[in-house]
Tab-separated table of C-alpha atoms in Angstrom:
chain	number	residue	atom	x	y	z
A	1	MET	CA	121.566	114.813	103.452
A	2	ILE	CA	122.732	111.277	102.718
A	3	ILE	CA	123.630	108.879	105.466
A	4	TYR	CA	125.459	105.519	104.684
A	5	ILE	CA	124.441	102.450	106.525
A	6	ARG	CA	127.084	99.623	106.637
A	7	GLU	CA	125.899	96.160	107.447
A	8	LYS	CA	128.126	93.414	109.036
A	9	SER	CA	128.593	91.865	105.582
A	10	GLY	CA	130.161	95.104	104.344
A	11	LYS	CA	127.195	96.051	102.205
A	12	THR	CA	126.575	99.747	102.278
A	13	THR	CA	123.221	101.438	101.610
A	14	ALA	CA	122.489	105.154	101.163
A	15	VAL	CA	119.468	106.625	103.062
A	16	LYS	CA	118.165	110.157	102.738
A	17	ALA	CA	117.692	111.934	106.189
A	18	ALA	CA	117.619	115.291	107.798
A	19	PRO	CA	119.573	116.519	110.851
A	20	SER	CA	116.184	117.055	112.602
A	21	ASP	CA	115.144	113.405	112.111
A	22	THR	CA	115.090	111.248	115.170
A	23	VAL	CA	117.077	107.972	115.235
A	24	ARG	CA	113.699	106.279	115.169
A	25	ASP	CA	112.752	108.186	111.909
A	26	LEU	CA	116.131	107.011	110.502
A	27	LYS	CA	115.581	103.432	111.591
A	28	ILE	CA	112.158	103.403	109.722
A	29	LYS	CA	113.848	104.695	106.543
A	30	ILE	CA	116.458	102.018	106.904
A	31	MET	CA	113.915	99.319	107.284
A	32	GLN	CA	112.026	100.551	104.289
A	33	LYS	CA	115.201	99.904	102.280
A	34	GLY	CA	114.753	96.232	103.310
A	35	ILE	CA	117.391	96.132	106.189
A	36	SER	CA	116.101	94.443	109.249
A	37	LEU	CA	117.171	96.078	112.531
A	38	LYS	CA	115.361	93.497	114.812
A	39	PHE	CA	118.626	92.129	116.231
A	40	TRP	CA	120.970	95.049	115.543
A	41	ASP	CA	121.889	98.282	117.243
A	42	LEU	CA	122.638	101.390	115.212
A	43	MET	CA	126.224	102.774	115.908
A	44	TYR	CA	127.987	106.040	115.083
A	45	PHE	CA	131.659	105.156	115.625
A	46	ASP	CA	131.504	103.431	119.010
A	47	GLU	CA	128.372	105.154	120.272
A	48	GLN	CA	124.954	103.424	120.221
A	49	LEU	CA	122.204	105.667	118.902
A	50	TYR	CA	118.918	105.900	120.879
A	51	SER	CA	115.632	106.192	119.153
A	52	THR	CA	114.342	109.338	120.847
A	53	LYS	CA	117.429	111.507	120.038
A	54	LYS	CA	117.920	113.537	116.846
A	55	LEU	CA	120.740	112.886	114.354
A	56	SER	CA	121.963	116.401	115.073
A	57	ASP	CA	122.401	115.453	118.796
A	58	TYR	CA	125.124	113.030	117.731
A	59	GLY	CA	126.742	115.510	115.190
A	60	ILE	CA	125.775	113.260	112.269
A	61	LYS	CA	126.542	115.036	109.033
A	62	HIS	CA	126.101	114.520	105.276
A	63	LYS	CA	127.798	111.363	103.982
A	64	ASP	CA	128.554	110.019	107.429
A	65	THR	CA	128.577	106.301	107.825
A	66	LEU	CA	126.594	104.470	110.535
A	67	TYR	CA	127.218	100.791	111.458
A	68	LEU	CA	125.008	97.916	112.451
A	69	LYS	CA	126.132	96.038	115.557
A	70	GLU	CA	124.574	92.876	116.832
A	71	ALA	CA	122.350	93.658	119.815
A	72	LEU	CA	123.026	91.854	123.099
A	73	ARG	CA	119.952	89.750	123.836
A	74	GLY	CA	120.393	88.061	127.202
A	75	LEU	CA	118.220	85.638	128.980
A	76	GLY	CA	115.144	87.084	130.458
A	77	SER	CA	114.523	89.054	127.268
A	78	SER	CA	111.016	90.576	127.069
A	79	GLY	CA	110.150	88.544	123.888
A	80	PHE	CA	106.771	86.996	123.452
A	81	LEU	CA	104.827	85.005	120.833
A	82	LEU	CA	102.934	86.826	118.069
A	83	SER	CA	100.535	84.834	115.945
A	84	ILE	CA	99.729	86.177	112.398
A	85	ALA	CA	96.592	84.786	110.984
A	86	GLN	CA	96.754	84.590	107.050
A	87	PRO	CA	93.899	84.757	104.632
A	88	SER	CA	94.538	81.083	103.804
A	89	GLY	CA	93.748	80.173	107.375
A	90	ASP	CA	97.335	79.307	108.218
A	91	VAL	CA	98.936	80.910	111.377
A	92	MET	CA	102.442	82.168	111.290
A	93	LYS	CA	104.212	82.479	114.691
A	94	MET	CA	107.298	84.485	115.607
A	95	VAL	CA	108.996	85.727	118.709
A	96	VAL	CA	108.922	89.543	118.898
A	97	ASN	CA	109.454	92.399	121.344
A	98	LYS	CA	107.046	95.212	122.189
A	99	SER	CA	109.517	97.721	120.764
A	100	ASP	CA	109.567	95.980	117.298
A	101	CYS	CA	108.272	98.197	114.492
A	102	VAL	CA	105.342	96.955	112.214
A	103	ILE	CA	107.600	97.236	109.199
A	104	ASP	CA	110.006	94.909	110.984
A	105	ILE	CA	107.272	92.334	111.464
A	106	LYS	CA	106.389	92.665	107.777
A	107	GLN	CA	110.029	91.915	106.806
A	108	GLU	CA	110.012	88.970	109.036
A	109	VAL	CA	106.711	87.640	107.425
A	110	GLU	CA	108.374	88.000	103.971
A	111	ARG	CA	111.491	86.090	105.055
A	112	GLU	CA	109.262	83.288	106.357
A	113	GLY	CA	107.727	82.898	102.906
A	114	GLY	CA	104.847	85.293	103.220
A	115	PRO	CA	104.019	88.055	100.663
A	116	GLY	CA	106.281	91.060	99.972
A	117	VAL	CA	106.214	93.945	102.486
A	118	ALA	CA	104.377	96.193	100.049
A	119	SER	CA	101.602	93.559	99.741
A	120	GLN	CA	101.029	93.175	103.360
A	121	LEU	CA	98.284	94.834	105.379
A	122	LEU	CA	98.449	94.021	109.113
A	123	LYS	CA	95.469	94.653	111.388
A	124	VAL	CA	94.837	94.463	115.062
A	125	GLY	CA	91.088	94.162	115.383
A	126	ASP	CA	89.743	96.567	112.621
A	127	VAL	CA	92.781	98.980	113.002
A	128	GLU	CA	95.350	98.975	110.148
A	129	MET	CA	98.795	98.958	111.613
A	130	GLN	CA	101.214	101.703	110.311
A	131	ASN	CA	104.785	100.686	109.439
A	132	GLU	CA	106.500	103.310	111.603
A	133	LYS	CA	104.646	102.289	114.831
A	134	THR	CA	105.683	99.743	117.347
A	135	LEU	CA	103.674	96.824	118.689
A	136	MET	CA	103.475	98.724	122.035
A	137	ASP	CA	101.768	101.598	120.198
A	138	TYR	CA	98.855	99.211	119.605
A	139	GLY	CA	98.906	97.821	123.198
A	140	ILE	CA	100.604	94.604	122.172
A	141	ALA	CA	103.063	93.624	124.902
A	142	GLY	CA	102.333	89.980	125.377
A	143	ASP	CA	101.222	86.947	123.303
A	144	ALA	CA	98.709	88.162	120.728
A	145	VAL	CA	97.087	87.639	117.412
A	146	ILE	CA	97.128	89.984	114.533
A	147	TRP	CA	95.634	89.601	111.012
A	148	LEU	CA	97.366	89.586	107.617
A	149	GLU	CA	95.515	90.748	104.610
A	150	ASP	CA	96.551	91.329	100.934
A	151	ALA	CA	97.012	94.996	100.605
A	152	ASN	CA	96.376	94.923	96.863
A	153	GLU	CA	93.150	92.937	97.400
A	154	SER	CA	91.977	95.375	100.171
A	155	LYS	CA	92.601	98.276	97.802
A	156	ARG	CA	90.627	96.577	95.071
A	157	LYS	CA	87.744	95.832	97.358
A	158	SER	CA	87.904	99.414	98.718
A	159	LYS	CA	87.852	100.758	95.094
A	160	GLU	CA	84.912	98.493	94.185
A	161	GLU	CA	82.984	99.544	97.326
A	162	ARG	CA	83.653	103.245	96.380
A	163	LYS	CA	82.342	102.546	92.865
A	164	ARG	CA	79.154	100.708	94.301
A	165	LYS	CA	78.585	103.694	96.628
A	166	ARG	CA	78.931	106.133	93.761
A	167	VAL	CA	76.547	104.192	91.617
A	168	ARG	CA	74.002	104.023	94.532
A	169	ASN	CA	74.369	107.755	95.114
A	170	GLU	CA	73.798	108.432	91.382
A	171	LYS	CA	70.621	106.270	91.382
A	172	LEU	CA	69.413	108.049	94.508
A	173	LYS	CA	70.096	111.431	92.976
A	174	LYS	CA	68.086	110.552	89.820
A	175	ARG	CA	65.152	109.270	91.930
A	176	LEU	CA	65.278	112.455	94.003
A	177	ILE	CA	65.227	114.619	90.790
A	178	ALA	CA	62.329	112.562	89.435
A	179	VAL	CA	60.369	113.057	92.662
A	180	VAL	CA	61.114	116.807	92.612
A	181	PHE	CA	59.776	117.010	89.064
A	182	VAL	CA	56.526	115.180	90.030
A	183	ILE	CA	55.977	117.411	92.956
A	184	ILE	CA	56.584	120.490	90.871
A	185	PHE	CA	54.244	119.191	88.126
A	186	ILE	CA	51.540	118.584	90.849
A	187	ILE	CA	52.009	122.017	92.266
A	188	ILE	CA	51.667	123.577	88.757
A	189	LEU	CA	48.445	121.655	88.171
A	190	ILE	CA	46.935	122.742	91.497
A	191	TRP	CA	47.843	126.354	90.820
A	192	ALA	CA	46.418	126.214	87.405
A	193	TYR	CA	43.211	124.730	88.666
A	194	LEU	CA	42.864	127.352	91.472
A	195	GLU	CA	43.481	130.131	88.882
A	196	GLY	CA	40.892	128.682	86.562
A	197	LYS	CA	43.509	127.994	84.016
A	198	ILE	CA	42.250	124.392	83.738
A	199	GLN	CA	38.940	122.819	84.483
A	200	ILE	CA	38.195	119.274	85.660
A	201	ASN	CA	34.896	118.085	84.189
A	202	PRO	CA	32.835	115.903	86.558
């Protein structure tokens, strides 16, 4: 089914969804359309939608419209500082919450002048961070540092590494075949000698 998302500016965006989708699933699809939900609540009429519930729980149907309402963020918010180390060596800092999705962080990076969302690869340690997961899913709930890499560059390096590995495997395969042929040849010579087929003159 199609759900319409209306922003405060009046702009409406169509998003494909299923009644069995959770609100969190829908939020991810909305953010993939380039709409940030970082400071917004998702509303159906006057009811705020909660991430763990399904769209069917709210009676949301095909061609219904949902609205974005500015979230209340009072003093004592659980925000903390996230540092994003870039390939250039620069560090981008932003205030985030543990419930923020990775794709939301990527959108913020893009707004701050970083690469586009599709070109970003965020890592915590050696683990690639997935768009639909939250910072809390990676154990990030306080001041932390994550790493930003160029996704296209990473794909290129990965492709080159696979190519090098394939070439190494091909070379190893050829060497093994050569060794097998030598062994077979030696076995044949020994057999022929023992059978008197050939003689070795002293």
